[in-house]
PDB file of C-alpha atoms in Angstrom:
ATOM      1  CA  UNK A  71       4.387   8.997   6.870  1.00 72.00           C
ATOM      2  CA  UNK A  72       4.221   6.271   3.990  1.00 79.00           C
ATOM      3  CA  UNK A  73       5.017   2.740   5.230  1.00 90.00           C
ATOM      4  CA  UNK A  74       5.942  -0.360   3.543  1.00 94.00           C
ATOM      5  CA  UNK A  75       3.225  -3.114   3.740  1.00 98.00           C
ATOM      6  CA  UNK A  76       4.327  -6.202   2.458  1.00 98.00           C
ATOM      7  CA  UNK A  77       1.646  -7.877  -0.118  1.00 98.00           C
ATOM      8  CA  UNK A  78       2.452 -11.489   1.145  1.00 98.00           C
ATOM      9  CA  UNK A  79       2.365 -11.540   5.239  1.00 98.00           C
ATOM     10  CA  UNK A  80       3.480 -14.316   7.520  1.00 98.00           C
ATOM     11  CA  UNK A  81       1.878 -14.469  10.540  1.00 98.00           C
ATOM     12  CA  UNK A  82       3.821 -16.991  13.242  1.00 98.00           C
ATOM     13  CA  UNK A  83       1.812 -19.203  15.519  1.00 96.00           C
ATOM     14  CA  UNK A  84       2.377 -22.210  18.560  1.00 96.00           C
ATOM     15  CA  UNK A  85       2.430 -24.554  16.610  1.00 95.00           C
ATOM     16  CA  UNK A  86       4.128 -28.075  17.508  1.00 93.00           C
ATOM     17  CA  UNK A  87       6.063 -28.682  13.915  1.00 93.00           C
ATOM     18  CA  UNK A  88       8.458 -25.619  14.877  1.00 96.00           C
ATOM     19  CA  UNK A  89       9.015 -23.118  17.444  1.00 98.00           C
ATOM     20  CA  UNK A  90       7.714 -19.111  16.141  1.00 98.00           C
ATOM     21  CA  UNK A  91      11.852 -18.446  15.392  1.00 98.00           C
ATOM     22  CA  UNK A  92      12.003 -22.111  13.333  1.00 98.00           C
ATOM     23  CA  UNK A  93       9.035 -20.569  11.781  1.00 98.00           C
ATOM     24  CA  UNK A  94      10.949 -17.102  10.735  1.00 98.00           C
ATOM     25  CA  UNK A  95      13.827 -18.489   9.757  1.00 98.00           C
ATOM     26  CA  UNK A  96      12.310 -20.936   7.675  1.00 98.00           C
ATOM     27  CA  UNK A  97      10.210 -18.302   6.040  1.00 98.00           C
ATOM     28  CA  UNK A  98      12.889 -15.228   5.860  1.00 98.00           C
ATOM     29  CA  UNK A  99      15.477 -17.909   4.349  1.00 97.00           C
ATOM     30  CA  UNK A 100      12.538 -18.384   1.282  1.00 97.00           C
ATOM     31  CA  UNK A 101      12.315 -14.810   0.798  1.00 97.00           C
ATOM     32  CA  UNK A 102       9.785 -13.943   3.352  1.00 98.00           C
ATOM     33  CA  UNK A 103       9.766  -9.758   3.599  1.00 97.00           C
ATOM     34  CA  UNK A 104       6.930  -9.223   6.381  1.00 98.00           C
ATOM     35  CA  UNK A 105       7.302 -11.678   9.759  1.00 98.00           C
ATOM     36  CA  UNK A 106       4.218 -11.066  12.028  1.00 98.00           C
ATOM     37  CA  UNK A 107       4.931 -12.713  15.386  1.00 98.00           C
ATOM     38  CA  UNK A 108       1.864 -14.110  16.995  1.00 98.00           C
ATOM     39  CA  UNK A 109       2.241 -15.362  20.664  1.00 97.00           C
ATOM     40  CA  UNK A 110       0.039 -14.773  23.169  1.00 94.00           C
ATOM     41  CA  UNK A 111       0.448 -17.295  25.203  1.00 95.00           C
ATOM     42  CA  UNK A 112       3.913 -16.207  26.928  1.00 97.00           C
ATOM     43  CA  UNK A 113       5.269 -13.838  29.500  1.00 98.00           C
ATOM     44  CA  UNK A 114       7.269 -10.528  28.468  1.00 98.00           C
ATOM     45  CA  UNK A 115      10.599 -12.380  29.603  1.00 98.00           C
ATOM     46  CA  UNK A 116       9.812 -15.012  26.945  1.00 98.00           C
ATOM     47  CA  UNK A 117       8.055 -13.334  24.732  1.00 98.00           C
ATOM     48  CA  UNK A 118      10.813 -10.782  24.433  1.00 98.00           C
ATOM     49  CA  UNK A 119      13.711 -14.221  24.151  1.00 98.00           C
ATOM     50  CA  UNK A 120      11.379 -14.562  20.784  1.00 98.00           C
ATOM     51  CA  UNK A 121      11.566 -11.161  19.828  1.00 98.00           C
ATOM     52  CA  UNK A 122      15.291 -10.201  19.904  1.00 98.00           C
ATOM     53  CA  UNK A 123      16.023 -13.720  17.984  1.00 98.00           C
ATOM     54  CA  UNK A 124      13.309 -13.295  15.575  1.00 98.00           C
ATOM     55  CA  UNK A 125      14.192  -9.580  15.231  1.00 98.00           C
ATOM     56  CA  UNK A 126      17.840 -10.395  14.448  1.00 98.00           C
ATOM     57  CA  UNK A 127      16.684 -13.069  11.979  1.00 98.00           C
ATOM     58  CA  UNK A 128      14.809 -10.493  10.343  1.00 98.00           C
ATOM     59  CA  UNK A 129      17.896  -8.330  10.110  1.00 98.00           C
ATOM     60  CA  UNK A 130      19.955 -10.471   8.638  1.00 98.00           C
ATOM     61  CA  UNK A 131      17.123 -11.018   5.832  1.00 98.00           C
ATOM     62  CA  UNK A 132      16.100  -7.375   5.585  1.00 98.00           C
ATOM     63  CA  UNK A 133      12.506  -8.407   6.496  1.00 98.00           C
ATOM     64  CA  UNK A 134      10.025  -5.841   8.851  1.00 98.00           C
ATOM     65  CA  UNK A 135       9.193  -7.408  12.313  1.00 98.00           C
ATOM     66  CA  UNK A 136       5.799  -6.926  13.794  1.00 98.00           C
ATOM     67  CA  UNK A 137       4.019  -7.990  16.668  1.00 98.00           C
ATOM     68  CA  UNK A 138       0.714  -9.321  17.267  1.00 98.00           C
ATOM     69  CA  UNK A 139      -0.729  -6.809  20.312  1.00 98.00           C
ATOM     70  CA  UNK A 140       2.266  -6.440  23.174  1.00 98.00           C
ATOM     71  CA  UNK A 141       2.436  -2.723  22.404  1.00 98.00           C
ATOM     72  CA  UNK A 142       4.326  -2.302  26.349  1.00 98.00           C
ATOM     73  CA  UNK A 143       7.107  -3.805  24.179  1.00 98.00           C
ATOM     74  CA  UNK A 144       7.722  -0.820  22.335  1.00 98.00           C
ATOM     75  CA  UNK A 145      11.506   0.246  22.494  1.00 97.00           C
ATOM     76  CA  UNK A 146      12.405  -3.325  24.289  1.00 97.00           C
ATOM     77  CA  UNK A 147      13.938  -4.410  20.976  1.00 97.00           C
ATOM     78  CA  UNK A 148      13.967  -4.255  17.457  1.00 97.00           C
ATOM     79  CA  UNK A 149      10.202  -3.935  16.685  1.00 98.00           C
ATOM     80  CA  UNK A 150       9.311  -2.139  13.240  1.00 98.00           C
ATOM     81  CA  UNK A 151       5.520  -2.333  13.932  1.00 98.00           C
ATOM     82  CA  UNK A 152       2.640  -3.702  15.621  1.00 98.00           C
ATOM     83  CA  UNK A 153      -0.708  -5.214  14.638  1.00 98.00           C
ATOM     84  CA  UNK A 154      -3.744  -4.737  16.935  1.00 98.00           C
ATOM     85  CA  UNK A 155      -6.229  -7.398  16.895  1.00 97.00           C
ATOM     86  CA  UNK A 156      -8.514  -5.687  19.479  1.00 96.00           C
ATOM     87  CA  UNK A 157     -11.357  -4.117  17.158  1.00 95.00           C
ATOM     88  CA  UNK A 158     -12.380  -1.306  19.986  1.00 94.00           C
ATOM     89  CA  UNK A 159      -8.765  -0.203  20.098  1.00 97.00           C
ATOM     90  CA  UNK A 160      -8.205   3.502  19.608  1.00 97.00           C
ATOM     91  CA  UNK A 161      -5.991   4.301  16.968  1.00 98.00           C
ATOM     92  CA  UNK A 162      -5.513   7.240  17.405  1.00 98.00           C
ATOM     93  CA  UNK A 163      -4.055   7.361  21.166  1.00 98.00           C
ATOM     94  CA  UNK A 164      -1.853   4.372  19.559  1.00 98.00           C
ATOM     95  CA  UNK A 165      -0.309   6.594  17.278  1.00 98.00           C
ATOM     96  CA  UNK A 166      -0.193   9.272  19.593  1.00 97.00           C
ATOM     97  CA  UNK A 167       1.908   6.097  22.177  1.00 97.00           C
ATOM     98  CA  UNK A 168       3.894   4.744  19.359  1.00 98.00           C
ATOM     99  CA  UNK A 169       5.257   7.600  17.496  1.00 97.00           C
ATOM    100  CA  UNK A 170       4.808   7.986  13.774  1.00 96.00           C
ATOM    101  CA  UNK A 171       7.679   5.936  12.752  1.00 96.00           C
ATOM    102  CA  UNK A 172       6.362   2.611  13.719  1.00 98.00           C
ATOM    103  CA  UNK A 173       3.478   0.577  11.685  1.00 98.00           C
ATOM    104  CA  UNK A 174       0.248   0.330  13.216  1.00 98.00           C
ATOM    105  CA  UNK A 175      -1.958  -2.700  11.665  1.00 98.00           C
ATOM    106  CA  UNK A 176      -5.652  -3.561  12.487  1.00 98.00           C
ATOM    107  CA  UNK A 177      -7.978  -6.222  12.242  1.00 98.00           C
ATOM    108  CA  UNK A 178     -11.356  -5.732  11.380  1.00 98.00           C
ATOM    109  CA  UNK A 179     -14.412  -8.096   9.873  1.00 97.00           C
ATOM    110  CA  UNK A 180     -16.801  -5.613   8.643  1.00 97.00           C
ATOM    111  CA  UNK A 181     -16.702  -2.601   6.308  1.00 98.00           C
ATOM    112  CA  UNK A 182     -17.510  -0.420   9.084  1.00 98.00           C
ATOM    113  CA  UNK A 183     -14.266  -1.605  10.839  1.00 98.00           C
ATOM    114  CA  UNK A 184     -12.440  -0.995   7.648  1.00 98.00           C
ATOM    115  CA  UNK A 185     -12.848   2.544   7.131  1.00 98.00           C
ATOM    116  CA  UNK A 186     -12.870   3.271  10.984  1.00 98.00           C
ATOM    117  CA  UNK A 187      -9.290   1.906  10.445  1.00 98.00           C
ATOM    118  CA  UNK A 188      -8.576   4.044   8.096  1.00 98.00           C
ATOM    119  CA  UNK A 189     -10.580   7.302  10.011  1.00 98.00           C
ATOM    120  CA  UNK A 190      -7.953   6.578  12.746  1.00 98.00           C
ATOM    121  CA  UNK A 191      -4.796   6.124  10.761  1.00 97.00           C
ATOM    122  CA  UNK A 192      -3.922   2.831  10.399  1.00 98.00           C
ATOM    123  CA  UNK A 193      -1.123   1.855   8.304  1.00 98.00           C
ATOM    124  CA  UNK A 194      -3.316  -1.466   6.849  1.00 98.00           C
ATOM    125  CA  UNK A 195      -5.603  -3.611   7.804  1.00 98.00           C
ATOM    126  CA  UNK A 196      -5.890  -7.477   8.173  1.00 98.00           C
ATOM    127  CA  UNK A 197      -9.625  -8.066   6.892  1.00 98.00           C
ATOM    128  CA  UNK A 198     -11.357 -11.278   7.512  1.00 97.00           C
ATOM    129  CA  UNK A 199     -12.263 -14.199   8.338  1.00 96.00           C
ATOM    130  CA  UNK A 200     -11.859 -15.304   4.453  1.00 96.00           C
ATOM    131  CA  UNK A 201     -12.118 -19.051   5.548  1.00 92.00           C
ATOM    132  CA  UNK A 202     -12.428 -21.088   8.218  1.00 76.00           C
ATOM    133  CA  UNK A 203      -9.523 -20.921  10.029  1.00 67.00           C
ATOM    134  CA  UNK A 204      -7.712 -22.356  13.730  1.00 62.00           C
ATOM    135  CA  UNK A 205      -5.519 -19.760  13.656  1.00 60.00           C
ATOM    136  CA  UNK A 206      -7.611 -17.287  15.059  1.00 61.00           C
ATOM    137  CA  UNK A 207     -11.132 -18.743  15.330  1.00 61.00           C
ATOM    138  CA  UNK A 208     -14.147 -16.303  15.709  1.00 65.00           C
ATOM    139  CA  UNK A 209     -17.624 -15.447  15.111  1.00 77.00           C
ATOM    140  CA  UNK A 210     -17.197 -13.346  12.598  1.00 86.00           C
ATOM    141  CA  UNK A 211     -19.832 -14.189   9.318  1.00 92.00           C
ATOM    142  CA  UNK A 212     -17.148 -15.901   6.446  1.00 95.00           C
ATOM    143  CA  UNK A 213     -16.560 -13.471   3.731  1.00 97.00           C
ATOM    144  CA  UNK A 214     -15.613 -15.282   0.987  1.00 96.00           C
ATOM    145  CA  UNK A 215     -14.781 -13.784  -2.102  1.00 98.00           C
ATOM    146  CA  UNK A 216     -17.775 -11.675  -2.231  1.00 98.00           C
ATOM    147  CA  UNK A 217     -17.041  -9.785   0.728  1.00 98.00           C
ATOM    148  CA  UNK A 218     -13.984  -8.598  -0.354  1.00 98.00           C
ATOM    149  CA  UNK A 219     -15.836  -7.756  -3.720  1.00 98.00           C
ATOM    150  CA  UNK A 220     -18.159  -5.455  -2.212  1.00 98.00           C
ATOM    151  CA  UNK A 221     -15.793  -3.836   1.084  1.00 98.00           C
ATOM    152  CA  UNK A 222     -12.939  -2.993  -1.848  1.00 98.00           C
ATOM    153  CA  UNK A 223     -15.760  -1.398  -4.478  1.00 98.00           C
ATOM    154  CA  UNK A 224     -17.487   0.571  -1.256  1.00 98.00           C
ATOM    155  CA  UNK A 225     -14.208   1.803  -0.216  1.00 98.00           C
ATOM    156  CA  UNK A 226     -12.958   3.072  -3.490  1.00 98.00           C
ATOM    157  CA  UNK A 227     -16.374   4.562  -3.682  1.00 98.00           C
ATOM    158  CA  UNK A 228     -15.713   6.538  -0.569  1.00 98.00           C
ATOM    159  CA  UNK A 229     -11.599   7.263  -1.894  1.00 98.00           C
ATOM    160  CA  UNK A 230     -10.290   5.606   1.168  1.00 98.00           C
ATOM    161  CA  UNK A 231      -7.038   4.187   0.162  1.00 96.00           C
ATOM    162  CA  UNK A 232      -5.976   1.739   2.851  1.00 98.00           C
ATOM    163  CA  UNK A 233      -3.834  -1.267   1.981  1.00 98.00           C
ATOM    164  CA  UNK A 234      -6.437  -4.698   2.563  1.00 98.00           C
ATOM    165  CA  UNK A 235      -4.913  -8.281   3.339  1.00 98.00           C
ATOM    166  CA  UNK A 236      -7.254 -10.902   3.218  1.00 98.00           C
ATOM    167  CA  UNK A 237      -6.583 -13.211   6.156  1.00 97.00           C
ATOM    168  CA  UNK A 238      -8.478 -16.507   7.874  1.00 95.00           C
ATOM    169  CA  UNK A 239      -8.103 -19.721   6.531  1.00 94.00           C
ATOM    170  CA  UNK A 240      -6.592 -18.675   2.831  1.00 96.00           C
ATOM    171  CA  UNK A 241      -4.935 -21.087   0.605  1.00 96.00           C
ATOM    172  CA  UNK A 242      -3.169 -20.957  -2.600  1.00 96.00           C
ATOM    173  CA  UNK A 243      -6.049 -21.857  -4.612  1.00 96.00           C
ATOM    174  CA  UNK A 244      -7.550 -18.686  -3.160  1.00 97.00           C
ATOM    175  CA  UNK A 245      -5.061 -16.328  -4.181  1.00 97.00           C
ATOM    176  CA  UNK A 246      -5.970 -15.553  -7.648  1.00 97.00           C
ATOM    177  CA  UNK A 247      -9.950 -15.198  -6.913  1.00 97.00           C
ATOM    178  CA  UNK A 248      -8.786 -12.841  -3.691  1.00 98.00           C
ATOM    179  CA  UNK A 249      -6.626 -10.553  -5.214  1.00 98.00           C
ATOM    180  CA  UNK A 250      -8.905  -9.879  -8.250  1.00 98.00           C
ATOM    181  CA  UNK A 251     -10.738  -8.139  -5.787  1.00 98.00           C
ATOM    182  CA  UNK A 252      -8.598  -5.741  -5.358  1.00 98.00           C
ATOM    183  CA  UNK A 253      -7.173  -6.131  -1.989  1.00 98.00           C
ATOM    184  CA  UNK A 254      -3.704  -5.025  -1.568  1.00 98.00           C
ATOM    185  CA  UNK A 255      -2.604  -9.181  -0.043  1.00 98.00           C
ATOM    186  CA  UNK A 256      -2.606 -11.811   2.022  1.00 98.00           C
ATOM    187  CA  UNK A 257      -1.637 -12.693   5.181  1.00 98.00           C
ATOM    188  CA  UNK A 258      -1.209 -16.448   6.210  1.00 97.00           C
ATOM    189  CA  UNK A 259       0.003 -18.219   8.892  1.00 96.00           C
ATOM    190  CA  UNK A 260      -1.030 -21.966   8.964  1.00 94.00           C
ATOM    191  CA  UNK A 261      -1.226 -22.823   5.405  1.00 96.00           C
ATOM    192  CA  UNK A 262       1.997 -22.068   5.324  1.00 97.00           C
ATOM    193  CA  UNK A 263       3.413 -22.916   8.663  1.00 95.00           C
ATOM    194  CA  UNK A 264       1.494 -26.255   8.902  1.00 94.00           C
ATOM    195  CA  UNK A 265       2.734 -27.357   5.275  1.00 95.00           C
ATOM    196  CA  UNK A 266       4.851 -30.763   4.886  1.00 94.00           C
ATOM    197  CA  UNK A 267       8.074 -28.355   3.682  1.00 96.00           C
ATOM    198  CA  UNK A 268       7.381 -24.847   4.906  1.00 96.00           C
ATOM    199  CA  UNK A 269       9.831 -23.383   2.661  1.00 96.00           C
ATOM    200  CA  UNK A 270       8.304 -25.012  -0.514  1.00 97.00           C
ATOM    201  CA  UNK A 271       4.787 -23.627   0.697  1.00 97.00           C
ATOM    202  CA  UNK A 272       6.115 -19.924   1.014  1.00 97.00           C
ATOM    203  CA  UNK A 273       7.481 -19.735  -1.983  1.00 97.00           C
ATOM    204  CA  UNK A 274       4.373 -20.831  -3.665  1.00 97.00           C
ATOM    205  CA  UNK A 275       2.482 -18.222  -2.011  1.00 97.00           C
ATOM    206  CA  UNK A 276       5.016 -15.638  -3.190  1.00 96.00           C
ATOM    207  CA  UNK A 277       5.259 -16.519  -6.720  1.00 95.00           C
ATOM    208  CA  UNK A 278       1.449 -16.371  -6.566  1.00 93.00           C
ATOM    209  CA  UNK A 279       0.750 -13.149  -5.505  1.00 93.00           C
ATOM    210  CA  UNK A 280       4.220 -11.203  -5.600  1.00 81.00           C
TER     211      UNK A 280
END
């Protein structure tokens, strides 16, 4: 089953400037199509308070809701997806869990992770770190634009068509150098949500790459 993937994601985060609904309000009110809410720092009683709010802010926009890991959520409210940041986790037995109507993204920092992705039928794949980034810090080598040079020419070589964001530490002046790549977007959380006027910043990312 074909899923929409949004080519600009936003990916909330605890951040002090706004709570993760201020942050999808802000965003769905500039246009925002794709909210990916990121908390792992709360219980299911208040991460599921988040949820149902964000999720209704999302239907009143006509945006898709997913959520960062939490897949025992499934069914507990209006979730249209999930993104699974653990880079061991089997795909497949996800799928098998979560039904083929709901979006399954990954995360992955190699080309190896990218087409085992793709081998286990994920709907896209978050591919990074770009940048330095707080977001999500790591180990993972940078990629810079390079690395998304060579992962998107090796997996057109191999005819795996699975939808790329670039993610970790992007900003706007990156857009135009990352997309020539060929990836399929972007996903960005703090150089958006840590802007002086959030809105403002959103819609510069969309007019940039949508």
């Amino acid at each position: 089953m074909k899923k929409f993937i949004e080519k600009l994601q936003f990916i909330t985060h605890d951040i002090q400037q706004h709570s993760h609904i201020e942050q999808a309000q802000i965003a769905c009110s500039a246009g925002a199509k794709w909210i990916q809410y990121r908390c792992l720092t709360k219980n299911d009683d208040e991460l599921l308070i988040d949820i149902n709010a964000i999720a209704e802010i999302c239907d009143d926009w006509g945006a898709t809701l997913i959520v960062t890991d939490h897949v025992h959520l499934n069914g507990k409210a209006d979730i249209q997806g999930f993104h699974i940041e653990d880079f061991d986790a089997d795909f497949v037995k996800l799928r098998e869990q979560l039904g083929e109507a709901i979006t399954i993204g990954g995360s992955a920092t190699t080309l190896q992770g990218l087409i085992r992705l793709a081998k286990e039928g994920a709907d896209y794949a978050g591919f990074g770190p770009f940048y330095t980034t707080t977001t999500k810090p790591n180990n993972a080598p940078l990629l810079g634009v390079e690395g998304y040079q060579n992962a998107m020419a090796e997996l057109k070589k191999l005819d795996i068509n699975l939808p790329v964001l670039a993610v970790g530490g992007v900003t706007i002046n990156d857009i135009d150098p990352l997309m020539n790549t060929g990836i399929f977007g972007i996903a960005v959380s703090a150089a958006i949500n840590q802007a002086e006027d959030m809105r403002s910043a959103y819609l510069d990312f969309y007019d940039q790459i949508v």
